[in-house]
Amino acid sequence: MDDKVKDTEAKRHRWLERCPEMGTEPVPVARITDPQYYEQERGKIFKRAWLHMGRASDIPNKGDWFVQDVAVAGTSLIIVRGKDDVIRAFHNICRHRGSKLALEDKGNCSGMLKCRFHGWTYDTKGKLSYVPQEENYYEPLRGKQNLLSVACDIWEGFIFINLDPEPKETLLEFLGPAADRFEGYPFDSNPTELIYRGDIKANWKLVMDAQAEAVHAAFVHVKPWPGLFAGEDSPFANYLDISFYDKHSSYTLAVGNNYAPTEVEALALSMGPSVSSSGDGANQICKKLNPSNDPNWIFDCLVLFPNFIIYCFGGVYHTHQFWPLDHRTTTWDLRMHLPEVKNASELFSQEFAKIFLRDPFLEDGVINEEMQKAMESGAMSHFHMQDNEALVRHCYWVAHNTVMAED
Ligand code: FES
Ligand SMILES: [Fe+2]
């Protein structure tokens, strides 16, 4: 390595020191391919962890609701902002004969949620308030057969739920120091949401883990992002910094020091925050960004167990959520959160950003599907990770510890 290269690229095995317990062993392919292992993940991980649902600002008015199907836990949820302004979560199930209460993705219920099968009606606290022909039933219903509530809490405007009827920890206890590390980022100042969503034929951990390292950007994303992360000073796009917080982790990345945006990209960047940003203004946006104070800083990324990632850039942020449909299919839900557009120049900047991101993520999805096929071929028994894939190793380690934990 020459002296132009950053220390993070030159020093070997530096990140393992931050979490030596996770070891250095290759990971068995069966954790991706075995349907029984997936069944254990469903019960031990997804039915017990706090899971992100959406933003409180997605349901700004009293009576607003949205539905999130959680196939991995075999249920559908309805998240409602009550007349009292409190956000609650319920199983999306009518207590009469089990019809799905809300069939659309979102709406406003004017204070009452009515089942369209036989008209049972609930208030926004989930209380059964009206039953047609109530006198013809044989048992008392109102006040008893209420919607089945699910633990729900909010951190920095992100709504989380927990399907465990008695969660072992609060949301803040679950997030631990990860919450503190990203607290104060102006998540609410980016009301515009651009969504890419698609089903990838690969295990949820494979789809997620490509977003927990950037080394692959030096190889697979060279066409759409030449030199963006892999520069003269960072030929392998290594992490600039990483942290572990029990089940969660974070990493920081810089652009290559010789990165030269194309003319159209430079124009888009000059017209508003979109993708790239410099380290100079990071601290003004949130003091906790850019912990290494690198002038070429581009983002800090929070990897929340089990299936949620937030990229915090200077002025925009992205969320990625990975919903397993079965052990070899994952819905990847990517949302770019951008400031409200005020003029045509800013619109151009955001439209450019949308396309700038689309192709690299498509490249990731295609590779994930090929990896799944390779792992199912039976030709290989384990896969390997180096030190600059430490967050990927950590994801597999945490998931496995959770699956193996005694009840
Ligand atoms: S199933 Fe909902 S009212 Fe009958
Ligand atoms: Fe990628």
mmCIF file of N, CA, C and O and ligand atoms in Angstrom, residues 94 96-99 115 117-120, ligand 1:
data_model
loop_
_atom_site.group_PDB
_atom_site.id
_atom_site.type_symbol
_atom_site.label_atom_id
_atom_site.label_comp_id
_atom_site.label_asym_id
_atom_site.label_seq_id
_atom_site.Cartn_x
_atom_site.Cartn_y
_atom_site.Cartn_z
ATOM 1 N N CYS A 94 -60.682 -8.974 12.217
ATOM 2 C CA CYS A 94 -61.956 -8.688 12.879
ATOM 3 C C CYS A 94 -62.273 -9.833 13.844
ATOM 4 O O CYS A 94 -62.121 -11.016 13.503
ATOM 5 N N HIS A 96 -65.051 -10.921 14.889
ATOM 6 C CA HIS A 96 -66.275 -11.690 14.651
ATOM 7 C C HIS A 96 -65.911 -13.054 14.085
ATOM 8 O O HIS A 96 -65.871 -14.043 14.795
ATOM 9 N N ARG A 97 -65.604 -13.102 12.780
ATOM 10 C CA ARG A 97 -65.224 -14.386 12.189
ATOM 11 C C ARG A 97 -63.904 -14.282 11.455
ATOM 12 O O ARG A 97 -63.635 -15.052 10.534
ATOM 13 N N GLY A 98 -63.094 -13.299 11.855
ATOM 14 C CA GLY A 98 -61.705 -13.283 11.400
ATOM 15 C C GLY A 98 -61.449 -12.668 10.053
ATOM 16 O O GLY A 98 -60.369 -12.870 9.479
ATOM 17 N N SER A 99 -62.370 -11.889 9.526
ATOM 18 C CA SER A 99 -62.091 -11.216 8.247
ATOM 19 C C SER A 99 -60.923 -10.238 8.430
ATOM 20 O O SER A 99 -60.697 -9.723 9.536
ATOM 21 N N CYS A 115 -65.618 -3.367 9.882
ATOM 22 C CA CYS A 115 -65.377 -4.556 9.074
ATOM 23 C C CYS A 115 -66.453 -4.646 7.990
ATOM 24 O O CYS A 115 -67.648 -4.520 8.283
ATOM 25 N N PHE A 117 -67.405 -7.183 6.313
ATOM 26 C CA PHE A 117 -68.083 -8.475 6.156
ATOM 27 C C PHE A 117 -69.470 -8.434 6.816
ATOM 28 O O PHE A 117 -70.473 -8.703 6.180
ATOM 29 N N HIS A 118 -69.526 -8.069 8.114
ATOM 30 C CA HIS A 118 -70.845 -7.995 8.772
ATOM 31 C C HIS A 118 -70.989 -6.743 9.626
ATOM 32 O O HIS A 118 -71.865 -6.662 10.477
ATOM 33 N N GLY A 119 -70.052 -5.784 9.435
ATOM 34 C CA GLY A 119 -70.249 -4.469 10.027
ATOM 35 C C GLY A 119 -69.807 -4.278 11.465
ATOM 36 O O GLY A 119 -70.111 -3.239 12.070
ATOM 37 N N TRP A 120 -69.115 -5.234 12.081
ATOM 38 C CA TRP A 120 -68.593 -4.967 13.434
ATOM 39 C C TRP A 120 -67.691 -3.725 13.343
ATOM 40 O O TRP A 120 -66.884 -3.594 12.398
HETATM 41 S S1 FES B 1 -65.913 -10.998 10.130
HETATM 42 FE FE1 FES B 1 -65.934 -8.907 10.617
HETATM 43 S S2 FES B 1 -67.975 -8.440 10.966
HETATM 44 FE FE2 FES B 1 -68.008 -10.530 10.444
#
